[in-house]
PDB file of C-alpha atoms in Angstrom:
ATOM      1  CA  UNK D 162      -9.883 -26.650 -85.900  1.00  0.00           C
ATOM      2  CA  UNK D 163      -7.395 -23.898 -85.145  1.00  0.00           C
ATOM      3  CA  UNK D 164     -10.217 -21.362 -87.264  1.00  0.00           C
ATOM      4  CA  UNK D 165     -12.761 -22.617 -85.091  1.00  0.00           C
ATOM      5  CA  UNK D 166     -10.620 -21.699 -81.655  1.00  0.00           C
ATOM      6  CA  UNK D 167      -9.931 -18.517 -82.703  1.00  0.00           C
ATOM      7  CA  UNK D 168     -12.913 -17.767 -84.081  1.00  0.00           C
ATOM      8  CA  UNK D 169     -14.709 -18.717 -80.504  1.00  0.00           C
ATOM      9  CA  UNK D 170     -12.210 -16.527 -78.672  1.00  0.00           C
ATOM     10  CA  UNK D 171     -10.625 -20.252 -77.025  1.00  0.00           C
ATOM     11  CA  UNK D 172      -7.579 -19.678 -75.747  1.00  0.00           C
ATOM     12  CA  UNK D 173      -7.406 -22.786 -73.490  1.00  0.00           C
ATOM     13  CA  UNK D 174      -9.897 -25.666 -72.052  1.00  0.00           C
ATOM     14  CA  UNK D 175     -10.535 -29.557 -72.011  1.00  0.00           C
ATOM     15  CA  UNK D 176     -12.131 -30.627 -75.597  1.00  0.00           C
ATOM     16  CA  UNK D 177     -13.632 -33.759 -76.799  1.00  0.00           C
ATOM     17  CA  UNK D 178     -13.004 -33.853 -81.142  1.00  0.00           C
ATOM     18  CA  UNK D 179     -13.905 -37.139 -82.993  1.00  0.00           C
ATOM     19  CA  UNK D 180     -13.572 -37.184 -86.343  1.00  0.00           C
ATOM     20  CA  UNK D 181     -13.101 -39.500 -89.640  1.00  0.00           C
ATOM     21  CA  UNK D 182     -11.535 -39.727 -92.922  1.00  0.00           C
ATOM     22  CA  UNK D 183     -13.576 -40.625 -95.328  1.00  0.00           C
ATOM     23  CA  UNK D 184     -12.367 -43.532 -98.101  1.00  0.00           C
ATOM     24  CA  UNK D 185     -11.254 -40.332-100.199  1.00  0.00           C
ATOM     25  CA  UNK D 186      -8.925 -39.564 -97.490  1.00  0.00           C
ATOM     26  CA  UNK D 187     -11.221 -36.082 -97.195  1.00  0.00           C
ATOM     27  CA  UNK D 188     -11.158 -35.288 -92.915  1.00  0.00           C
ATOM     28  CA  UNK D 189     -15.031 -34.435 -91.120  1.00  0.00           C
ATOM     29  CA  UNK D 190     -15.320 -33.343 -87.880  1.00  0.00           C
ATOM     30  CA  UNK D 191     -17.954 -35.112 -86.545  1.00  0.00           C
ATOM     31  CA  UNK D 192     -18.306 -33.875 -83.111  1.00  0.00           C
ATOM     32  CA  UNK D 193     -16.445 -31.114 -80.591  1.00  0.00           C
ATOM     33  CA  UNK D 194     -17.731 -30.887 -76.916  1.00  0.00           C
ATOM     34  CA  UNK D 195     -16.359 -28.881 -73.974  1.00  0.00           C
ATOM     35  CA  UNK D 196     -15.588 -32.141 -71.984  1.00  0.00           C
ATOM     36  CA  UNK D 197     -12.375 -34.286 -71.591  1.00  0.00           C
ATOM     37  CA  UNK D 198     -13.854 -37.166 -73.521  1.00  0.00           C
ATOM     38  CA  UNK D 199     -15.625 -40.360 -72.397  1.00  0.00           C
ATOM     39  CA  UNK D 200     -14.527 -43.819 -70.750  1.00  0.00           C
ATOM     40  CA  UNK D 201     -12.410 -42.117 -68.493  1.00  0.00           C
ATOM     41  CA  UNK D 202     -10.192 -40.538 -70.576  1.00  0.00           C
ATOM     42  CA  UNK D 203      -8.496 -38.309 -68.703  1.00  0.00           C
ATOM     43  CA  UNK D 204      -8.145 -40.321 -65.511  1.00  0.00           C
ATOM     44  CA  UNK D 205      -5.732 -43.232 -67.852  1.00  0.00           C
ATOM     45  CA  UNK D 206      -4.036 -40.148 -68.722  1.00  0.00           C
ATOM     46  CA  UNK D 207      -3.588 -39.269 -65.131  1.00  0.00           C
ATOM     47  CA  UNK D 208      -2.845 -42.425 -64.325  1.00  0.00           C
ATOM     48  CA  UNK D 209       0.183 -42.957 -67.218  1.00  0.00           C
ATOM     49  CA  UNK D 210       1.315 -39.184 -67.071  1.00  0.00           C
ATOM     50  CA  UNK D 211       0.620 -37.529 -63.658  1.00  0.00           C
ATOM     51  CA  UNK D 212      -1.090 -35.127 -65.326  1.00  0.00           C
ATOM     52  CA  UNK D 213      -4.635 -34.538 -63.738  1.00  0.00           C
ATOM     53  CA  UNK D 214      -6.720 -32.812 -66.805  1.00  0.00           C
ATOM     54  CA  UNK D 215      -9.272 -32.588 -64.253  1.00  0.00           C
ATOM     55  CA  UNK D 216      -7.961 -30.348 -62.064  1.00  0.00           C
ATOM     56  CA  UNK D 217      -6.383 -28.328 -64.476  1.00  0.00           C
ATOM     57  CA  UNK D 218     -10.021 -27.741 -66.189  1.00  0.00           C
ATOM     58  CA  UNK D 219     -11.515 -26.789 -62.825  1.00  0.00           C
ATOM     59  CA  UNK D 220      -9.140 -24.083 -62.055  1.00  0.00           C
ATOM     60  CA  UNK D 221      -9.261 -22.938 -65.317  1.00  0.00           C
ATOM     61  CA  UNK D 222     -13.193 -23.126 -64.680  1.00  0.00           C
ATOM     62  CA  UNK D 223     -12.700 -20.896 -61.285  1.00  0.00           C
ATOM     63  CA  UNK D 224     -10.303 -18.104 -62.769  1.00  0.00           C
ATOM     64  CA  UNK D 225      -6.853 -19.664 -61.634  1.00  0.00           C
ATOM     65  CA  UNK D 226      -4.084 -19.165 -64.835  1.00  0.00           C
ATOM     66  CA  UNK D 227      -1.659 -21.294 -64.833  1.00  0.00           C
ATOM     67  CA  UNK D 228       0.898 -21.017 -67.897  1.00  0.00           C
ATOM     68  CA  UNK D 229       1.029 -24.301 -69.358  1.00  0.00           C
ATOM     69  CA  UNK D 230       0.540 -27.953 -68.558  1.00  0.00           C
ATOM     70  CA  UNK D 231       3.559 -29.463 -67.370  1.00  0.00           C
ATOM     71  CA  UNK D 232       5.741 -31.735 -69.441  1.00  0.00           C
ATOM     72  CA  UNK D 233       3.805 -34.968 -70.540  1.00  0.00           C
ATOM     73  CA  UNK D 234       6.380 -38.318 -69.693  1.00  0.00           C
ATOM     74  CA  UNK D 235       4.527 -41.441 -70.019  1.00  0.00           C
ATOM     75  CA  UNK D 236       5.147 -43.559 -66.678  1.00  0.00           C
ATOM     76  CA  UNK D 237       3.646 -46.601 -67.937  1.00  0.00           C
ATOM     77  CA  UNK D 238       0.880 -47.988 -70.183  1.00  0.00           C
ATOM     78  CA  UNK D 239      -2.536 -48.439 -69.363  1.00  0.00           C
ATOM     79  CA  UNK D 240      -5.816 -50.129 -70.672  1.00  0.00           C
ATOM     80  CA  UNK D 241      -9.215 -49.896 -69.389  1.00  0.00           C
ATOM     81  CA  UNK D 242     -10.963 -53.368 -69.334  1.00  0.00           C
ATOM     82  CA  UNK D 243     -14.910 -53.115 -69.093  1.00  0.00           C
ATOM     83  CA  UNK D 244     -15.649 -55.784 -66.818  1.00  0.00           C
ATOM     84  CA  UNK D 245     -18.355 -58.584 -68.481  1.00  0.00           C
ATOM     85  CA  UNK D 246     -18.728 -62.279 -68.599  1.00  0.00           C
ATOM     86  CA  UNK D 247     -19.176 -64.704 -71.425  1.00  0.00           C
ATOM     87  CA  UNK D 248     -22.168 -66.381 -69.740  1.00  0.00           C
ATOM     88  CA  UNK D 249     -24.663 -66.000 -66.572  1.00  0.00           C
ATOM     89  CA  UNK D 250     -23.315 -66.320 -63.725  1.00  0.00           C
ATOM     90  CA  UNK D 251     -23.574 -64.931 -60.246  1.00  0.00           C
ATOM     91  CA  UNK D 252     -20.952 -62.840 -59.106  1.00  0.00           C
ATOM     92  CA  UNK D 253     -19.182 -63.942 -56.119  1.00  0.00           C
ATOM     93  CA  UNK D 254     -16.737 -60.917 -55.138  1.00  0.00           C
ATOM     94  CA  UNK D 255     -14.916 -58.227 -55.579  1.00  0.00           C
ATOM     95  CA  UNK D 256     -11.559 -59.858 -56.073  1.00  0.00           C
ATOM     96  CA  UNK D 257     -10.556 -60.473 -60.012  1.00  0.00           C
ATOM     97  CA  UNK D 258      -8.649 -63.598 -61.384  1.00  0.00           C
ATOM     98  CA  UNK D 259      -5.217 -63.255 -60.287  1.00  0.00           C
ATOM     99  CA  UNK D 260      -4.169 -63.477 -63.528  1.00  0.00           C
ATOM    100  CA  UNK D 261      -4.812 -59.570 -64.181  1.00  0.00           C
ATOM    101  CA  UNK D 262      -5.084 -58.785 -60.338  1.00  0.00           C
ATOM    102  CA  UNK D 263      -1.535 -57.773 -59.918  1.00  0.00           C
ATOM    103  CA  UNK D 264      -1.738 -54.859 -62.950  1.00  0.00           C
ATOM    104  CA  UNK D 265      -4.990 -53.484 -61.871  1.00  0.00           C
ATOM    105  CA  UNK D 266      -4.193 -49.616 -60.173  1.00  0.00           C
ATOM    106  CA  UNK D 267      -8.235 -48.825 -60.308  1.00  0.00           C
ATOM    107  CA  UNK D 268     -11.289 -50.614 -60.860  1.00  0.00           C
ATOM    108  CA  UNK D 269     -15.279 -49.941 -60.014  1.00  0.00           C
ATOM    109  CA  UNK D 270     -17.597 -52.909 -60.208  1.00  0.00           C
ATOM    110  CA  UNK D 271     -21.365 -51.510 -60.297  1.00  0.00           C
ATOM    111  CA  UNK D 272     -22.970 -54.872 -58.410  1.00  0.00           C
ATOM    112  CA  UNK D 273     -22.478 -56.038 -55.376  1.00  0.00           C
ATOM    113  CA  UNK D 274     -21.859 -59.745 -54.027  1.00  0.00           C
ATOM    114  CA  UNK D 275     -24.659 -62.206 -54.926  1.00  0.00           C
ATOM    115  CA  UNK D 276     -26.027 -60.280 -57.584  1.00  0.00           C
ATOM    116  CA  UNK D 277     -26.649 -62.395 -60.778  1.00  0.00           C
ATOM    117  CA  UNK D 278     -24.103 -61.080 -63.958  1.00  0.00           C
ATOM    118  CA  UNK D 279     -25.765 -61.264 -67.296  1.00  0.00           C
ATOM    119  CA  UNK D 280     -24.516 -62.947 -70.656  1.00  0.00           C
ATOM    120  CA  UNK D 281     -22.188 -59.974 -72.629  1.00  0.00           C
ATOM    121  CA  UNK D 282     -24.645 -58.780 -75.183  1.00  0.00           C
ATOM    122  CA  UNK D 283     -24.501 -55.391 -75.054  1.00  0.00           C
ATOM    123  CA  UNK D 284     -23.342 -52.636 -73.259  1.00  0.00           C
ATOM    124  CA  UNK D 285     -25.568 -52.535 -70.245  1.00  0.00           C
ATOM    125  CA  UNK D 286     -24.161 -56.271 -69.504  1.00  0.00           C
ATOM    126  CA  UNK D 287     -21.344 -54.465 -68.411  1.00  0.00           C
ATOM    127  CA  UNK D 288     -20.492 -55.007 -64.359  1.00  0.00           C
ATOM    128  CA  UNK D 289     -17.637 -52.452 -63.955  1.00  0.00           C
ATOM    129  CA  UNK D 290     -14.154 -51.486 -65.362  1.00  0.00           C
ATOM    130  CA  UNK D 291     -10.895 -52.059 -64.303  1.00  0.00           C
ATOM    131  CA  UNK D 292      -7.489 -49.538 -65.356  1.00  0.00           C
ATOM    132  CA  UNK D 293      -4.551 -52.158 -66.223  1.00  0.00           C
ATOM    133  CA  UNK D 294      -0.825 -51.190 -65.712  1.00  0.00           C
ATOM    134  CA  UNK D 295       2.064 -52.404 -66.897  1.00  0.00           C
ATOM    135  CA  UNK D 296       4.495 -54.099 -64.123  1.00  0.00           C
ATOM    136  CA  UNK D 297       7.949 -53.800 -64.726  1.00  0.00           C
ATOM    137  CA  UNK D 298       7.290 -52.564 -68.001  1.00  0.00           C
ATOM    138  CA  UNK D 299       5.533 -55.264 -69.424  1.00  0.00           C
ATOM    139  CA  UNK D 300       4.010 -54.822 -72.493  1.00  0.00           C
ATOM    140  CA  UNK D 301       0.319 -53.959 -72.215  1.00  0.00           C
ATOM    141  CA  UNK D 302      -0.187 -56.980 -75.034  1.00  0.00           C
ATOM    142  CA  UNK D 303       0.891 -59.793 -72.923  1.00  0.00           C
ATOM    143  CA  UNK D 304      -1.372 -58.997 -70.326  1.00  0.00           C
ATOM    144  CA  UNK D 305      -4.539 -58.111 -72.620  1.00  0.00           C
ATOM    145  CA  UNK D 306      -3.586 -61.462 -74.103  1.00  0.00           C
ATOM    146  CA  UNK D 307      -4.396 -63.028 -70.797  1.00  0.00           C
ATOM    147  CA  UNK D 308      -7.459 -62.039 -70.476  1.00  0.00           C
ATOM    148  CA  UNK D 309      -8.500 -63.871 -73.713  1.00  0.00           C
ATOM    149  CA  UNK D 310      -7.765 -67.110 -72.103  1.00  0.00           C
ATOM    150  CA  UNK D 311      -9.772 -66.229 -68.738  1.00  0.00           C
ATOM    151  CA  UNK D 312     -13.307 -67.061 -68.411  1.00  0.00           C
ATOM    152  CA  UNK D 313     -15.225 -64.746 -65.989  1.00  0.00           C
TER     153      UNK D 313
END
């Protein structure tokens, strides 16, 4: 990676690398993109760090140098939950079970009230997503473990 940065002249930026390691422990790239990465990536880091990628990419974007990001300290742990139900049903609000309601800092539900939610097959049976925080430093696995035992 670092002979592909300085080959390119990239001396700082927002990048996207997946890769894999093959069974014989051998390491492929398998993609690099100019982009902070998908399912809200950088906004969970924003929201556990204070440190908003974003805006740091777009003044880097408009000429602004700045010297370095500041020091990383993780504030708490978060999870993003896609938001999907186990059978039909027709959605009846915005408000969550109250089991998970209390951790939620950000959440974006894509239907509105009285529309019908589909059976979780795949992604598009997806109704929103929801950032989960830890409360008084909770771990992040009691609360995921929660939402195994609710049924949306």
């Amino acid at each position: 990676l670092q002979r592909l940065v300085s080959l390119l002249n990239i001396d700082s930026g927002i990048f996207n690398i997946e890769t894999r390691i093959s069974i014989t422990g051998k390491a492929y790239i398998m993609e690099i993109s100019p982009r902070g990465g998908g399912n809200q990536i950088a906004e969970m880091i924003k929201e556990s760090t204070g440190v908003d990628l974003i805006n740091y990419e777009v003044l880097h974007a408009i000429g602004v140098n700045y010297n370095k990001l500041p020091e990383v300290n993780y504030r708490k742990g978060v999870v993003e939950v896609i938001l999907h139900s186990n059978h039909k049903l027709v959605y009846h609000g915005d408000k969550l079970p109250e089991q998970i309601d209390d951790h939620i800092v950000q959440k974006n539900v894509w239907i509105d009230k009285g529309d019908i939610v589909r059976e979780f097959k795949q992604t598009g049976d997806a109704f929103g997503y929801a950032f989960l925080c830890t409360v008084n430093n909770k771990p992040l696995k009691d609360i995921l473990n929660r939402l195994e035992i609710l049924n949306l």
